[in-house]
Short mmCIF file of C-alpha atoms in Angstrom, two decimals:
data_model
loop_
_atom_site.label_atom_id
_atom_site.label_comp_id
_atom_site.label_asym_id
_atom_site.label_seq_id
_atom_site.Cartn_x
_atom_site.Cartn_y
_atom_site.Cartn_z
CA MET A 1 143.50 155.74 22.70
CA ARG A 2 143.74 152.42 21.05
CA GLY A 3 140.05 151.90 21.86
CA VAL A 4 139.02 154.72 20.32
CA TYR A 5 141.61 154.20 17.32
CA ALA A 6 139.74 150.89 17.29
CA GLY A 7 136.15 152.66 17.30
CA ILE A 8 137.17 154.78 14.39
CA CYS A 9 138.43 152.01 12.34
CA LEU A 10 135.73 149.88 12.54
CA TYR A 11 133.25 152.82 11.90
CA LEU A 12 134.90 153.24 8.67
CA PHE A 13 134.94 149.73 7.80
CA LEU A 14 131.02 149.49 8.71
CA ALA A 15 130.66 152.67 6.52
CA ALA A 16 132.89 151.40 3.39
CA LEU A 17 130.54 148.43 3.16
CA ASN A 18 127.69 150.56 2.92
CA VAL A 19 129.25 152.53 0.71
CA LEU A 20 129.99 149.76 -1.44
CA GLY A 21 126.45 148.17 -1.44
CA SER A 22 124.97 151.77 -2.23
CA GLY A 23 127.16 152.19 -5.17
CA LEU A 24 126.50 148.57 -6.79
CA GLY A 25 123.27 148.96 -5.63
CA THR A 26 122.66 152.16 -7.61
CA PHE A 27 124.50 150.28 -10.59
CA GLY A 28 121.92 147.38 -10.65
CA GLN A 29 119.01 149.34 -10.48
CA ALA A 30 120.17 151.53 -13.32
CA SER A 31 121.01 148.21 -15.63
CA ASP A 32 118.58 146.11 -17.27
CA PHE A 33 120.87 143.24 -17.15
CA LEU A 34 120.00 142.27 -13.49
CA THR A 35 116.13 142.03 -14.31
CA GLN A 36 116.76 140.28 -17.45
CA LEU A 37 119.03 137.61 -15.99
CA PHE A 38 116.33 136.85 -13.32
CA ALA A 39 113.43 137.06 -15.97
CA TYR A 40 115.20 134.44 -18.01
CA GLY A 41 115.75 132.40 -15.34
CA GLU A 42 112.74 129.73 -15.60
CA ASN A 43 115.23 127.03 -15.41
CA PRO A 44 116.01 126.14 -11.76
CA PHE A 45 119.92 125.73 -12.83
CA VAL A 46 119.69 129.16 -14.39
CA ALA A 47 117.75 130.69 -11.42
CA LEU A 48 120.53 129.59 -8.97
CA LEU A 49 123.31 130.48 -11.10
CA ALA A 50 121.76 133.94 -11.40
CA GLY A 51 120.98 134.50 -7.68
CA VAL A 52 124.99 133.90 -7.24
CA LEU A 53 125.90 136.51 -10.00
CA VAL A 54 123.61 139.58 -9.26
CA THR A 55 124.31 139.18 -5.50
CA MET A 56 127.92 139.14 -6.22
CA ILE A 57 127.51 141.80 -8.49
CA VAL A 58 125.24 144.14 -5.99
CA GLN A 59 126.89 142.83 -2.66
CA SER A 60 123.63 142.56 -1.10
CA SER A 61 121.34 139.23 -0.72
CA SER A 62 118.76 142.06 0.40
CA PHE A 63 118.60 143.77 -2.96
CA THR A 64 118.42 140.26 -4.58
CA SER A 65 115.67 138.98 -2.47
CA ALA A 66 113.60 142.39 -3.12
CA LEU A 67 114.36 142.00 -7.00
CA ILE A 68 112.91 138.24 -6.91
CA VAL A 69 109.83 139.14 -4.93
CA THR A 70 109.17 141.93 -7.53
CA LEU A 71 109.80 139.58 -10.57
CA VAL A 72 107.34 137.00 -8.55
CA ALA A 73 104.59 139.46 -7.90
CA SER A 74 104.91 140.73 -11.53
CA GLY A 75 104.55 137.29 -12.97
CA GLU A 76 107.77 136.99 -14.51
CA MET A 77 108.75 134.30 -12.44
CA THR A 78 107.25 131.40 -10.82
CA LEU A 79 107.32 130.80 -6.98
CA GLY A 80 109.00 127.79 -7.62
CA THR A 81 111.64 129.06 -9.89
CA ALA A 82 112.25 132.01 -7.13
CA VAL A 83 113.21 129.45 -4.19
CA PHE A 84 116.27 128.36 -6.22
CA ALA A 85 117.35 131.90 -7.16
CA ILE A 86 117.21 132.39 -3.27
CA MET A 87 119.41 129.66 -2.84
CA GLY A 88 121.86 131.46 -5.21
CA ALA A 89 121.53 134.75 -3.30
CA ASN A 90 122.69 132.52 -0.32
CA ILE A 91 125.97 131.52 -1.93
CA GLY A 92 126.57 135.02 -3.48
CA THR A 93 126.18 137.24 -0.34
CA ALA A 94 129.33 135.32 0.95
CA VAL A 95 131.83 136.87 -1.58
CA THR A 96 131.87 139.90 0.56
CA GLY A 97 133.97 138.03 3.39
CA VAL A 98 136.00 136.54 0.62
CA ILE A 99 137.04 140.25 -0.51
CA VAL A 100 137.70 141.26 2.90
CA ALA A 101 140.18 138.50 3.78
CA LEU A 102 142.16 139.60 0.67
CA ALA A 103 143.26 142.60 2.48
CA ASN A 104 145.52 140.56 4.64
CA VAL A 105 146.87 139.00 1.94
CA ARG A 106 150.58 140.56 2.67
CA ILE A 107 150.73 138.84 6.24
CA ARG A 108 150.49 135.06 5.32
CA ARG A 109 149.67 133.93 8.86
CA ASN A 110 146.75 136.40 9.27
CA PHE A 111 145.66 135.89 5.71
CA ARG A 112 145.20 132.12 6.06
CA ARG A 113 143.08 132.36 9.35
CA SER A 114 140.81 135.25 7.65
CA PHE A 115 140.30 133.37 4.31
CA THR A 116 139.71 130.27 6.18
CA ALA A 117 137.08 132.30 8.05
CA ALA A 118 135.53 133.45 4.92
CA LEU A 119 135.55 130.39 3.46
CA MET A 120 133.39 128.62 6.10
CA HIS A 121 130.70 131.11 5.44
CA ASP A 122 130.76 129.90 1.37
CA PHE A 123 131.20 126.18 2.38
CA PHE A 124 128.34 126.20 4.78
CA ASN A 125 126.28 127.54 2.09
CA ILE A 126 127.46 125.70 -1.15
CA LEU A 127 127.19 122.19 1.34
CA THR A 128 123.55 123.43 2.07
CA VAL A 129 122.25 124.14 -1.65
CA LEU A 130 123.99 120.91 -2.65
CA VAL A 131 121.59 119.11 -0.30
CA VAL A 132 118.50 121.24 -0.64
CA PHE A 133 118.79 121.94 -4.40
CA PRO A 134 118.39 118.42 -5.53
CA LEU A 135 115.43 117.66 -3.16
CA GLU A 136 113.42 120.46 -3.96
CA LEU A 137 113.95 119.99 -7.63
CA VAL A 138 112.98 116.37 -7.54
CA SER A 139 110.13 116.74 -5.13
CA GLY A 140 108.50 119.45 -7.36
CA LEU A 141 108.65 116.73 -10.47
CA PHE A 142 106.45 114.54 -8.51
CA HIS A 143 103.87 117.34 -7.51
CA GLU A 144 100.93 118.90 -9.76
CA THR A 145 102.18 122.10 -8.83
CA GLY A 146 105.44 121.85 -9.85
CA ARG A 147 106.57 123.24 -6.52
CA GLY A 148 108.96 121.34 -4.41
CA MET A 149 108.90 120.09 -0.70
CA PHE A 150 110.36 122.97 0.92
CA SER A 151 108.62 125.64 -1.15
CA ARG A 152 105.40 123.66 -0.19
CA LEU A 153 106.29 124.02 3.14
CA ALA A 154 107.11 127.77 3.20
CA GLY A 155 103.70 128.45 1.44
CA TRP A 156 102.06 126.26 4.13
CA LEU A 157 103.56 128.44 7.02
CA THR A 158 102.31 131.43 4.76
CA ASP A 159 99.14 130.01 5.10
CA LEU A 160 99.35 129.25 8.73
CA ILE A 161 101.05 132.21 10.18
CA GLY A 162 99.16 135.57 10.71
CA LEU A 163 101.33 138.52 11.25
CA GLU A 164 100.58 142.14 11.50
CA GLU A 165 102.02 144.73 9.12
CA VAL A 166 105.19 146.25 10.66
CA ALA A 167 107.37 148.67 9.07
CA ARG A 168 110.55 147.73 7.79
CA PRO A 169 113.18 147.90 10.64
CA ASN A 170 115.76 150.55 9.76
CA SER A 171 119.31 148.92 10.33
CA PRO A 172 121.27 151.19 13.24
CA ILE A 173 124.58 150.96 11.09
CA LYS A 174 123.11 151.94 7.86
CA LEU A 175 121.65 155.24 10.03
CA ILE A 176 125.19 155.83 11.85
CA THR A 177 127.04 155.64 8.66
CA GLN A 178 124.43 157.46 6.28
CA PRO A 179 126.57 161.02 6.37
CA VAL A 180 129.74 158.74 4.76
CA VAL A 181 127.57 157.37 2.12
CA ASP A 182 125.63 160.55 1.13
CA LEU A 183 129.20 161.99 1.10
CA PHE A 184 130.57 159.74 -1.59
CA ASN A 185 127.22 159.49 -3.34
CA GLY A 186 127.50 163.21 -3.72
CA ILE A 187 131.21 162.62 -5.24
CA GLY A 188 129.78 160.03 -7.65
CA ALA A 189 126.82 162.38 -8.94
CA TRP A 190 129.61 165.19 -9.27
CA LEU A 191 132.14 163.21 -11.22
CA MET A 192 130.24 160.95 -13.27
CA PRO A 193 127.33 162.01 -15.61
CA THR A 194 125.38 158.58 -15.55
CA LEU A 195 123.87 156.90 -12.99
CA ALA A 196 125.38 153.60 -13.73
CA GLY A 197 128.77 155.29 -13.88
CA GLN A 198 128.06 156.80 -10.42
CA GLY A 199 127.49 153.43 -9.00
CA LEU A 200 130.52 151.86 -10.23
CA LEU A 201 132.30 154.88 -8.99
CA VAL A 202 131.12 155.02 -5.72
CA ALA A 203 131.37 151.44 -5.13
CA GLY A 204 134.82 151.53 -6.23
CA LEU A 205 135.55 154.42 -3.60
CA GLY A 206 133.85 152.18 -0.90
CA LEU A 207 135.83 149.19 -1.81
CA LEU A 208 139.45 151.32 -1.49
CA LEU A 209 137.88 152.75 1.77
CA MET A 210 137.42 149.21 3.21
CA PHE A 211 140.65 147.81 2.52
CA ILE A 212 142.24 150.97 4.11
CA ALA A 213 140.09 150.85 7.22
CA LEU A 214 141.08 146.95 7.58
CA ILE A 215 144.83 147.42 7.17
CA PHE A 216 144.68 150.07 10.19
CA MET A 217 142.12 147.97 11.97
CA VAL A 218 144.18 144.78 11.82
CA GLN A 219 147.27 146.57 12.70
CA ASN A 220 145.52 148.05 15.91
CA LEU A 221 144.32 144.51 17.12
CA ARG A 222 147.74 142.93 16.86
CA GLY A 223 148.76 145.32 19.36
CA ALA A 224 147.73 146.03 23.07
CA LEU A 225 143.92 145.97 22.24
CA LEU A 226 144.30 142.34 21.02
CA ARG A 227 145.40 141.12 24.58
CA HIS A 228 142.32 142.84 26.33
CA MET A 229 139.96 141.60 23.43
CA ASP A 230 141.26 138.25 23.25
CA GLY A 231 140.37 137.36 26.90
CA LEU A 232 136.64 138.83 26.61
CA PHE A 233 136.24 137.05 23.18
CA ARG A 234 137.24 133.52 24.09
CA THR A 235 136.18 133.21 27.85
CA TYR A 236 132.66 135.09 26.89
CA PHE A 237 131.11 135.55 23.76
CA PHE A 238 132.98 132.70 21.89
CA ARG A 239 133.33 130.22 24.71
CA SER A 240 131.13 127.40 23.35
CA ASP A 241 129.58 126.62 19.64
CA LEU A 242 126.32 127.45 20.96
CA ARG A 243 127.13 130.79 22.33
CA ALA A 244 128.86 131.53 19.16
CA TYR A 245 125.89 130.75 17.39
CA SER A 246 123.68 132.91 19.48
CA VAL A 247 126.06 135.75 19.13
CA GLY A 248 125.82 135.43 15.15
CA LEU A 249 122.11 135.39 15.38
CA VAL A 250 121.51 138.12 17.78
CA SER A 251 124.23 140.45 16.35
CA THR A 252 122.69 139.98 12.68
CA VAL A 253 119.22 140.74 13.75
CA LEU A 254 120.32 143.98 15.56
CA VAL A 255 122.29 145.25 12.79
CA GLN A 256 119.79 144.04 10.12
CA SER A 257 123.04 142.67 7.86
CA SER A 258 124.55 139.41 7.85
CA THR A 259 126.94 140.97 5.27
CA ILE A 260 128.28 143.33 7.73
CA THR A 261 128.33 140.65 10.88
CA SER A 262 130.06 137.74 8.92
CA SER A 263 132.64 140.56 7.08
CA LEU A 264 133.34 141.82 10.43
CA MET A 265 134.30 138.35 11.89
CA VAL A 266 136.82 137.72 9.17
CA PRO A 267 139.35 140.38 10.34
CA LEU A 268 138.76 139.48 13.80
CA ALA A 269 139.24 135.86 12.78
CA GLY A 270 142.40 136.99 10.94
CA ALA A 271 143.84 138.79 13.95
CA GLY A 272 143.52 135.53 16.43
CA VAL A 273 140.83 137.37 18.62
CA VAL A 274 138.55 134.41 17.46
CA ARG A 275 139.00 131.25 17.03
CA LEU A 276 138.58 129.29 13.81
CA ARG A 277 136.52 126.33 15.13
CA ARG A 278 133.94 129.25 16.85
CA VAL A 279 133.69 131.13 13.23
CA LEU A 280 131.45 128.21 11.70
CA PRO A 281 128.75 128.33 14.35
CA PHE A 282 129.07 132.16 14.41
CA MET A 283 128.51 132.30 10.34
CA MET A 284 125.42 129.72 10.73
CA GLY A 285 123.62 131.94 13.06
CA ALA A 286 124.00 134.73 11.14
CA ASN A 287 122.71 133.26 8.23
CA LEU A 288 119.62 132.62 10.19
CA GLY A 289 119.60 136.18 11.49
CA THR A 290 119.36 137.99 8.14
CA THR A 291 116.30 135.43 7.32
CA VAL A 292 114.68 137.13 10.51
CA THR A 293 115.47 140.43 8.82
CA SER A 294 113.77 139.04 5.48
CA LEU A 295 110.71 138.13 7.10
CA LEU A 296 110.19 141.23 9.43
CA ALA A 297 110.68 143.20 5.85
CA ALA A 298 108.19 141.14 4.16
CA THR A 299 105.50 141.76 6.77
CA ALA A 300 105.64 145.31 6.10
CA ASN A 301 103.91 144.22 2.65
CA PRO A 302 102.01 141.04 3.11
CA VAL A 303 101.83 139.52 -0.26
CA ALA A 304 101.76 135.82 -0.26
CA ALA A 305 104.67 135.66 -2.77
CA ALA A 306 106.94 137.61 -0.46
CA MET A 307 106.29 135.85 2.69
CA THR A 308 106.67 132.43 0.88
CA VAL A 309 109.90 133.44 -0.57
CA ALA A 310 111.19 134.89 2.98
CA LEU A 311 109.81 131.67 5.06
CA PHE A 312 111.84 129.29 2.47
CA HIS A 313 115.00 131.37 3.12
CA VAL A 314 114.24 130.60 6.89
CA THR A 315 113.85 127.04 6.07
CA PHE A 316 116.61 126.76 3.93
CA ASN A 317 118.96 128.07 6.54
CA LEU A 318 117.34 126.17 9.46
CA THR A 319 117.70 122.68 7.07
CA GLY A 320 121.60 123.54 6.91
CA THR A 321 122.01 124.23 10.33
CA ALA A 322 120.39 120.82 11.10
CA ILE A 323 122.41 119.20 8.48
CA TRP A 324 126.02 120.54 9.15
CA TRP A 325 125.69 121.32 12.80
CA PRO A 326 126.51 117.58 13.81
CA LEU A 327 128.62 117.43 10.69
CA ARG A 328 130.49 120.83 10.99
CA TYR A 329 133.82 119.15 11.38
CA ILE A 330 133.22 118.58 7.40
CA PRO A 331 133.07 122.29 6.43
CA LEU A 332 135.48 123.30 8.89
CA LYS A 333 137.92 121.05 7.61
CA VAL A 334 137.61 121.82 3.53
CA ALA A 335 137.89 125.62 4.62
CA THR A 336 140.85 124.78 6.40
CA TRP A 337 142.48 122.99 3.77
CA TYR A 338 141.54 125.29 1.01
CA GLY A 339 142.56 128.27 3.62
CA LYS A 340 146.32 126.84 3.64
CA LEU A 341 146.28 126.08 0.06
CA ALA A 342 145.74 130.17 -0.69
CA ALA A 343 147.91 131.18 2.10
CA ARG A 344 150.95 129.25 0.61
CA GLN A 345 149.67 130.37 -2.92
CA THR A 346 147.70 133.23 -2.96
CA ARG A 347 146.55 132.73 -6.61
CA TYR A 348 144.17 130.00 -5.49
CA ALA A 349 142.38 132.72 -3.47
CA PHE A 350 141.65 134.58 -6.36
CA ILE A 351 141.01 131.74 -8.41
CA PHE A 352 138.06 130.76 -5.82
CA LEU A 353 136.83 134.10 -5.92
CA ILE A 354 136.56 134.68 -9.83
CA GLY A 355 135.69 131.05 -10.44
CA VAL A 356 132.65 130.20 -7.93
CA PHE A 357 131.24 133.62 -8.10
CA LEU A 358 132.28 134.70 -11.76
CA VAL A 359 133.24 132.12 -13.87
CA VAL A 360 130.86 129.18 -12.81
CA PRO A 361 127.59 130.88 -12.90
CA LEU A 362 128.26 132.78 -16.36
CA LEU A 363 129.43 129.20 -17.82
CA GLY A 364 126.44 127.36 -16.21
CA ILE A 365 124.18 130.19 -17.65
CA GLY A 366 125.46 129.89 -20.94
CA ALA A 367 125.55 126.04 -21.00
CA VAL A 368 121.98 125.64 -19.80
CA GLU A 369 120.78 127.98 -22.24
CA LEU A 370 122.70 126.67 -25.13
CA PHE A 371 121.55 122.91 -24.36
CA THR A 372 117.95 124.43 -23.81
CA SER A 373 117.90 126.08 -27.49
CA LEU A 374 119.37 122.99 -29.18
CA ARG A 375 116.44 120.62 -27.80
#
């Protein structure tokens, strides 16, 4: 019975993530603000921060990537600038895990573990951007095309690799949760007169459903089910860092969404099912897994710009893994330290969430635009 109960809670949690994404996606498509934000992002710093902000708003790096490719194809954004926006999308997609971790805020020990797990995803992406961004920017300044070393590598791979056209893969998770998403979209359309208002209402309902499902799922995990799952996860799926990385990679490719796999890892880590030191390799694998999905999606419409952006995404995550795999104790220690701080004083969790994903991008974009206008 606990297994059936856990299955129902898991289904509702996955459905809630897709309801949230559907609502915010509807809002994003109905709002010209997102397109304008990227259209003015010719400055690499603005493009990076806009990528963070847009992905945080719509809760989907896939939506952001599609928007970036559209702007590149229409000539409103150069390919050299688009790669910086992709870096920002990598950071912005990690916000969902932080929101999921807040569902455990009432139980300090669970909250510390779950928030630390979410931070590992954040810090891996932030630290990778801190390395790749200056290398891409500086190398682009000394090249006649203005494109940096990583975007040139992606362009070379685009010319080198010939891929057959394939249909964009459908996520099995999206298919099985579609009835719930349709139900909430119907409620939003019935209650709200505008498309943007409908999107915000559906997103709010999805967030509420996600918190309810998480609370019941964590309560169930702390019961008898935890004793059975604990042995399976520790001795098989997460026995080593390499196995955890492989699980993250394969599971993300199968469900076609790193948001789902990384967000699902947060409550599992919070309940103690997965050791915290195995979470970081899993997140690295999930990051690479979502680039495989983007690559397959790009081949459905094999425009050179789309393929180059997708291959840059792959290169970015492979570079991050190559750097931080041998140095993984650094993001692990930083995440553990801040997780303990947030567990003692919850306000630090909200400071991180609002500061990194909202305040810093807005202030950064404003400061860069002001400096540019004064020159």
